[in-house]
């Protein structure tokens, strides 16, 4: 199927019936406006961290496709794709969410969080589509549930925006509270974390990044003497990566540089050529090992193995960002 057909070059388009109408026809304007609403919902879905909200948005986007098919049909008097079942489902979702949110006092100013703002944007677009649909209904018969659906949909989007804002506020406050509690715990120990505690944080951050890119890794942390502090092997990671990640971490400390920099210096003709043959073969000259620097001092090293060189480096860098 070609993306461009050239059939609309003269400002006309086809309805589902095949009838040609101007692109500024009120019917085209109506389903085009709902297409905007679906795109705004896509933005909200991409922004939200709430799985329930994302699932609701996904359902609404699917229903909008069916609604647009009804709007793009000239003669739909026999009943449309959107039915009373869809309207009832919107009402049930509104009722469920309303029970979970704090009642609003006065007018709401959008923008409390990105996902909520996108939902409010989609709500206003749906309202515009509803106004268009009312005008269209004066000159052409619409399926009986179209206007009801549009009206309930805008109501649902208002409630869903408030729900998302509330849930993301709770998540934000909870995260800040945990951080403050961790600070208090640190203060009770004189403000110092052990190397093992810090290593666990690095490993957790590295594992999240490795899971994000879909590559099982082995992550190793050593202290400033190259001694093992902690090692973690994700399910499915290569057995060879156990030793490789440890040696990468050791190399980063021993040479006081990232292992990918050592790789450049160990090429033929470079000053460290043959480096990998000394120290019992422990020195690794490819990327994935980084020194851990605290206040300008090397306090340890992290080594990552299991993916490509670039993937190993990216995971190690993500870990250091959590130091």
mmCIF file of N, CA and C in Angstrom, residues 123-184:
data_model
loop_
_atom_site.group_PDB
_atom_site.id
_atom_site.type_symbol
_atom_site.label_atom_id
_atom_site.label_comp_id
_atom_site.label_asym_id
_atom_site.label_seq_id
_atom_site.Cartn_x
_atom_site.Cartn_y
_atom_site.Cartn_z
ATOM 1 N N UNK A 123 -8.868 16.118 26.023
ATOM 2 C CA UNK A 123 -10.257 16.414 26.426
ATOM 3 C C UNK A 123 -10.804 17.610 25.653
ATOM 4 N N UNK A 124 -10.014 18.664 25.538
ATOM 5 C CA UNK A 124 -10.502 19.853 24.839
ATOM 6 C C UNK A 124 -10.680 19.582 23.343
ATOM 7 N N UNK A 125 -9.846 18.710 22.799
ATOM 8 C CA UNK A 125 -9.997 18.344 21.388
ATOM 9 C C UNK A 125 -11.283 17.552 21.183
ATOM 10 N N UNK A 126 -11.583 16.658 22.124
ATOM 11 C CA UNK A 126 -12.838 15.896 22.035
ATOM 12 C C UNK A 126 -14.035 16.836 22.126
ATOM 13 N N UNK A 127 -13.953 17.849 22.964
ATOM 14 C CA UNK A 127 -15.041 18.832 23.064
ATOM 15 C C UNK A 127 -15.252 19.539 21.714
ATOM 16 N N UNK A 128 -14.158 19.853 21.054
ATOM 17 C CA UNK A 128 -14.270 20.487 19.734
ATOM 18 C C UNK A 128 -14.924 19.525 18.737
ATOM 19 N N UNK A 129 -14.524 18.254 18.801
ATOM 20 C CA UNK A 129 -15.131 17.261 17.923
ATOM 21 C C UNK A 129 -16.629 17.112 18.207
ATOM 22 N N UNK A 130 -16.981 17.214 19.494
ATOM 23 C CA UNK A 130 -18.400 17.116 19.857
ATOM 24 C C UNK A 130 -19.195 18.274 19.247
ATOM 25 N N UNK A 131 -18.619 19.486 19.291
ATOM 26 C CA UNK A 131 -19.308 20.631 18.688
ATOM 27 C C UNK A 131 -19.478 20.424 17.178
ATOM 28 N N UNK A 132 -18.428 19.885 16.554
ATOM 29 C CA UNK A 132 -18.527 19.599 15.124
ATOM 30 C C UNK A 132 -19.604 18.549 14.841
ATOM 31 N N UNK A 133 -19.653 17.532 15.710
ATOM 32 C CA UNK A 133 -20.622 16.455 15.509
ATOM 33 C C UNK A 133 -22.053 16.971 15.647
ATOM 34 N N UNK A 134 -22.275 17.902 16.555
ATOM 35 C CA UNK A 134 -23.607 18.497 16.700
ATOM 36 C C UNK A 134 -23.994 19.226 15.410
ATOM 37 N N UNK A 135 -23.051 19.984 14.854
ATOM 38 C CA UNK A 135 -23.318 20.685 13.593
ATOM 39 C C UNK A 135 -23.570 19.693 12.466
ATOM 40 N N UNK A 136 -22.793 18.601 12.442
ATOM 41 C CA UNK A 136 -22.977 17.580 11.416
ATOM 42 C C UNK A 136 -24.341 16.910 11.530
ATOM 43 N N UNK A 137 -24.778 16.705 12.769
ATOM 44 C CA UNK A 137 -26.044 16.015 13.008
ATOM 45 C C UNK A 137 -27.245 16.824 12.490
ATOM 46 N N UNK A 138 -27.050 18.136 12.350
ATOM 47 C CA UNK A 138 -28.142 18.976 11.838
ATOM 48 C C UNK A 138 -28.389 18.721 10.350
ATOM 49 N N UNK A 139 -27.347 18.294 9.643
ATOM 50 C CA UNK A 139 -27.496 18.119 8.201
ATOM 51 C C UNK A 139 -27.435 16.658 7.776
ATOM 52 N N UNK A 140 -27.084 15.763 8.706
ATOM 53 C CA UNK A 140 -26.966 14.346 8.365
ATOM 54 C C UNK A 140 -27.189 13.516 9.623
ATOM 55 N N UNK A 141 -27.828 12.407 9.480
ATOM 56 C CA UNK A 141 -28.133 11.563 10.630
ATOM 57 C C UNK A 141 -26.878 10.815 11.095
ATOM 58 N N UNK A 142 -26.599 10.908 12.379
ATOM 59 C CA UNK A 142 -25.485 10.185 12.982
ATOM 60 C C UNK A 142 -26.020 8.969 13.739
ATOM 61 N N UNK A 143 -25.218 7.936 13.897
ATOM 62 C CA UNK A 143 -25.627 6.818 14.757
ATOM 63 C C UNK A 143 -26.010 7.341 16.133
ATOM 64 N N UNK A 144 -26.955 6.707 16.754
ATOM 65 C CA UNK A 144 -27.563 7.230 17.986
ATOM 66 C C UNK A 144 -26.574 7.416 19.133
ATOM 67 N N UNK A 145 -25.488 6.652 19.148
ATOM 68 C CA UNK A 145 -24.585 6.694 20.309
ATOM 69 C C UNK A 145 -23.391 7.630 20.136
ATOM 70 N N UNK A 146 -23.232 8.207 18.955
ATOM 71 C CA UNK A 146 -22.039 9.021 18.709
ATOM 72 C C UNK A 146 -21.975 10.222 19.643
ATOM 73 N N UNK A 147 -23.049 11.004 19.704
ATOM 74 C CA UNK A 147 -23.029 12.203 20.550
ATOM 75 C C UNK A 147 -22.913 11.835 22.030
ATOM 76 N N UNK A 148 -23.589 10.774 22.446
ATOM 77 C CA UNK A 148 -23.480 10.328 23.839
ATOM 78 C C UNK A 148 -22.041 9.916 24.152
ATOM 79 N N UNK A 149 -21.430 9.188 23.236
ATOM 80 C CA UNK A 149 -20.063 8.712 23.458
ATOM 81 C C UNK A 149 -19.093 9.882 23.586
ATOM 82 N N UNK A 150 -19.203 10.848 22.697
ATOM 83 C CA UNK A 150 -18.304 12.007 22.751
ATOM 84 C C UNK A 150 -18.459 12.765 24.060
ATOM 85 N N UNK A 151 -19.690 12.901 24.513
ATOM 86 C CA UNK A 151 -19.941 13.623 25.756
ATOM 87 C C UNK A 151 -19.330 12.893 26.950
ATOM 88 N N UNK A 152 -19.521 11.570 27.015
ATOM 89 C CA UNK A 152 -18.955 10.793 28.122
ATOM 90 C C UNK A 152 -17.439 10.721 28.029
ATOM 91 N N UNK A 153 -16.931 10.664 26.801
ATOM 92 C CA UNK A 153 -15.485 10.561 26.632
ATOM 93 C C UNK A 153 -14.776 11.781 27.201
ATOM 94 N N UNK A 154 -15.292 12.962 26.945
ATOM 95 C CA UNK A 154 -14.655 14.165 27.484
ATOM 96 C C UNK A 154 -14.730 14.178 29.006
ATOM 97 N N UNK A 155 -15.857 13.679 29.555
ATOM 98 C CA UNK A 155 -15.972 13.587 31.018
ATOM 99 C C UNK A 155 -14.925 12.628 31.586
ATOM 100 N N UNK A 156 -14.765 11.490 30.908
ATOM 101 C CA UNK A 156 -13.786 10.513 31.379
ATOM 102 C C UNK A 156 -12.374 11.085 31.331
ATOM 103 N N UNK A 157 -12.048 11.795 30.279
ATOM 104 C CA UNK A 157 -10.695 12.346 30.161
ATOM 105 C C UNK A 157 -10.409 13.372 31.249
ATOM 106 N N UNK A 158 -11.430 14.122 31.645
ATOM 107 C CA UNK A 158 -11.248 15.065 32.757
ATOM 108 C C UNK A 158 -10.916 14.302 34.037
ATOM 109 N N UNK A 159 -11.703 13.270 34.320
ATOM 110 C CA UNK A 159 -11.489 12.493 35.542
ATOM 111 C C UNK A 159 -10.156 11.750 35.485
ATOM 112 N N UNK A 160 -9.831 11.203 34.320
ATOM 113 C CA UNK A 160 -8.579 10.458 34.184
ATOM 114 C C UNK A 160 -7.364 11.371 34.378
ATOM 115 N N UNK A 161 -7.450 12.602 33.907
ATOM 116 C CA UNK A 161 -6.356 13.554 34.107
ATOM 117 C C UNK A 161 -6.142 13.826 35.596
ATOM 118 N N UNK A 162 -7.234 13.984 36.340
ATOM 119 C CA UNK A 162 -7.113 14.231 37.772
ATOM 120 C C UNK A 162 -6.550 12.998 38.494
ATOM 121 N N UNK A 163 -6.976 11.818 38.048
ATOM 122 C CA UNK A 163 -6.476 10.569 38.645
ATOM 123 C C UNK A 163 -4.971 10.432 38.427
ATOM 124 N N UNK A 164 -4.523 10.694 37.200
ATOM 125 C CA UNK A 164 -3.095 10.586 36.881
ATOM 126 C C UNK A 164 -2.285 11.600 37.689
ATOM 127 N N UNK A 165 -2.780 12.824 37.775
ATOM 128 C CA UNK A 165 -2.079 13.844 38.556
ATOM 129 C C UNK A 165 -1.954 13.415 40.018
ATOM 130 N N UNK A 166 -3.039 12.890 40.565
ATOM 131 C CA UNK A 166 -3.031 12.476 41.969
ATOM 132 C C UNK A 166 -2.061 11.323 42.191
ATOM 133 N N UNK A 167 -2.092 10.317 41.313
ATOM 134 C CA UNK A 167 -1.227 9.155 41.480
ATOM 135 C C UNK A 167 0.244 9.524 41.322
ATOM 136 N N UNK A 168 0.541 10.413 40.379
ATOM 137 C CA UNK A 168 1.935 10.801 40.187
ATOM 138 C C UNK A 168 2.423 11.683 41.337
ATOM 139 N N UNK A 169 1.506 12.460 41.927
ATOM 140 C CA UNK A 169 1.874 13.237 43.110
ATOM 141 C C UNK A 169 2.206 12.307 44.271
ATOM 142 N N UNK A 170 1.389 11.271 44.449
ATOM 143 C CA UNK A 170 1.644 10.303 45.520
ATOM 144 C C UNK A 170 2.999 9.623 45.306
ATOM 145 N N UNK A 171 3.280 9.233 44.064
ATOM 146 C CA UNK A 171 4.553 8.587 43.762
ATOM 147 C C UNK A 171 5.722 9.519 44.042
ATOM 148 N N UNK A 172 5.570 10.786 43.653
ATOM 149 C CA UNK A 172 6.640 11.762 43.870
ATOM 150 C C UNK A 172 6.898 11.998 45.359
ATOM 151 N N UNK A 173 5.812 12.157 46.114
ATOM 152 C CA UNK A 173 5.946 12.395 47.558
ATOM 153 C C UNK A 173 6.572 11.179 48.242
ATOM 154 N N UNK A 174 6.146 9.986 47.815
ATOM 155 C CA UNK A 174 6.700 8.767 48.394
ATOM 156 C C UNK A 174 8.197 8.667 48.141
ATOM 157 N N UNK A 175 8.611 8.987 46.905
ATOM 158 C CA UNK A 175 10.038 8.937 46.565
ATOM 159 C C UNK A 175 10.840 9.935 47.392
ATOM 160 N N UNK A 176 10.289 11.150 47.545
ATOM 161 C CA UNK A 176 10.999 12.161 48.346
ATOM 162 C C UNK A 176 11.096 11.722 49.801
ATOM 163 N N UNK A 177 10.034 11.116 50.307
ATOM 164 C CA UNK A 177 10.040 10.648 51.701
ATOM 165 C C UNK A 177 11.099 9.575 51.910
ATOM 166 N N UNK A 178 11.188 8.646 50.949
ATOM 167 C CA UNK A 178 12.189 7.585 51.058
ATOM 168 C C UNK A 178 13.592 8.169 51.018
ATOM 169 N N UNK A 179 13.813 9.161 50.138
ATOM 170 C CA UNK A 179 15.130 9.792 50.072
ATOM 171 C C UNK A 179 15.478 10.475 51.386
ATOM 172 N N UNK A 180 14.506 11.149 51.982
ATOM 173 C CA UNK A 180 14.757 11.837 53.250
ATOM 174 C C UNK A 180 15.049 10.833 54.360
ATOM 175 N N UNK A 181 14.305 9.725 54.368
ATOM 176 C CA UNK A 181 14.553 8.689 55.371
ATOM 177 C C UNK A 181 15.946 8.089 55.200
ATOM 178 N N UNK A 182 16.355 7.909 53.935
ATOM 179 C CA UNK A 182 17.699 7.385 53.691
ATOM 180 C C UNK A 182 18.759 8.364 54.185
ATOM 181 N N UNK A 183 18.491 9.671 54.017
ATOM 182 C CA UNK A 183 19.437 10.665 54.527
ATOM 183 C C UNK A 183 19.543 10.580 56.043
ATOM 184 N N UNK A 184 18.390 10.399 56.690
ATOM 185 C CA UNK A 184 18.390 10.279 58.155
ATOM 186 C C UNK A 184 19.183 9.055 58.585
#
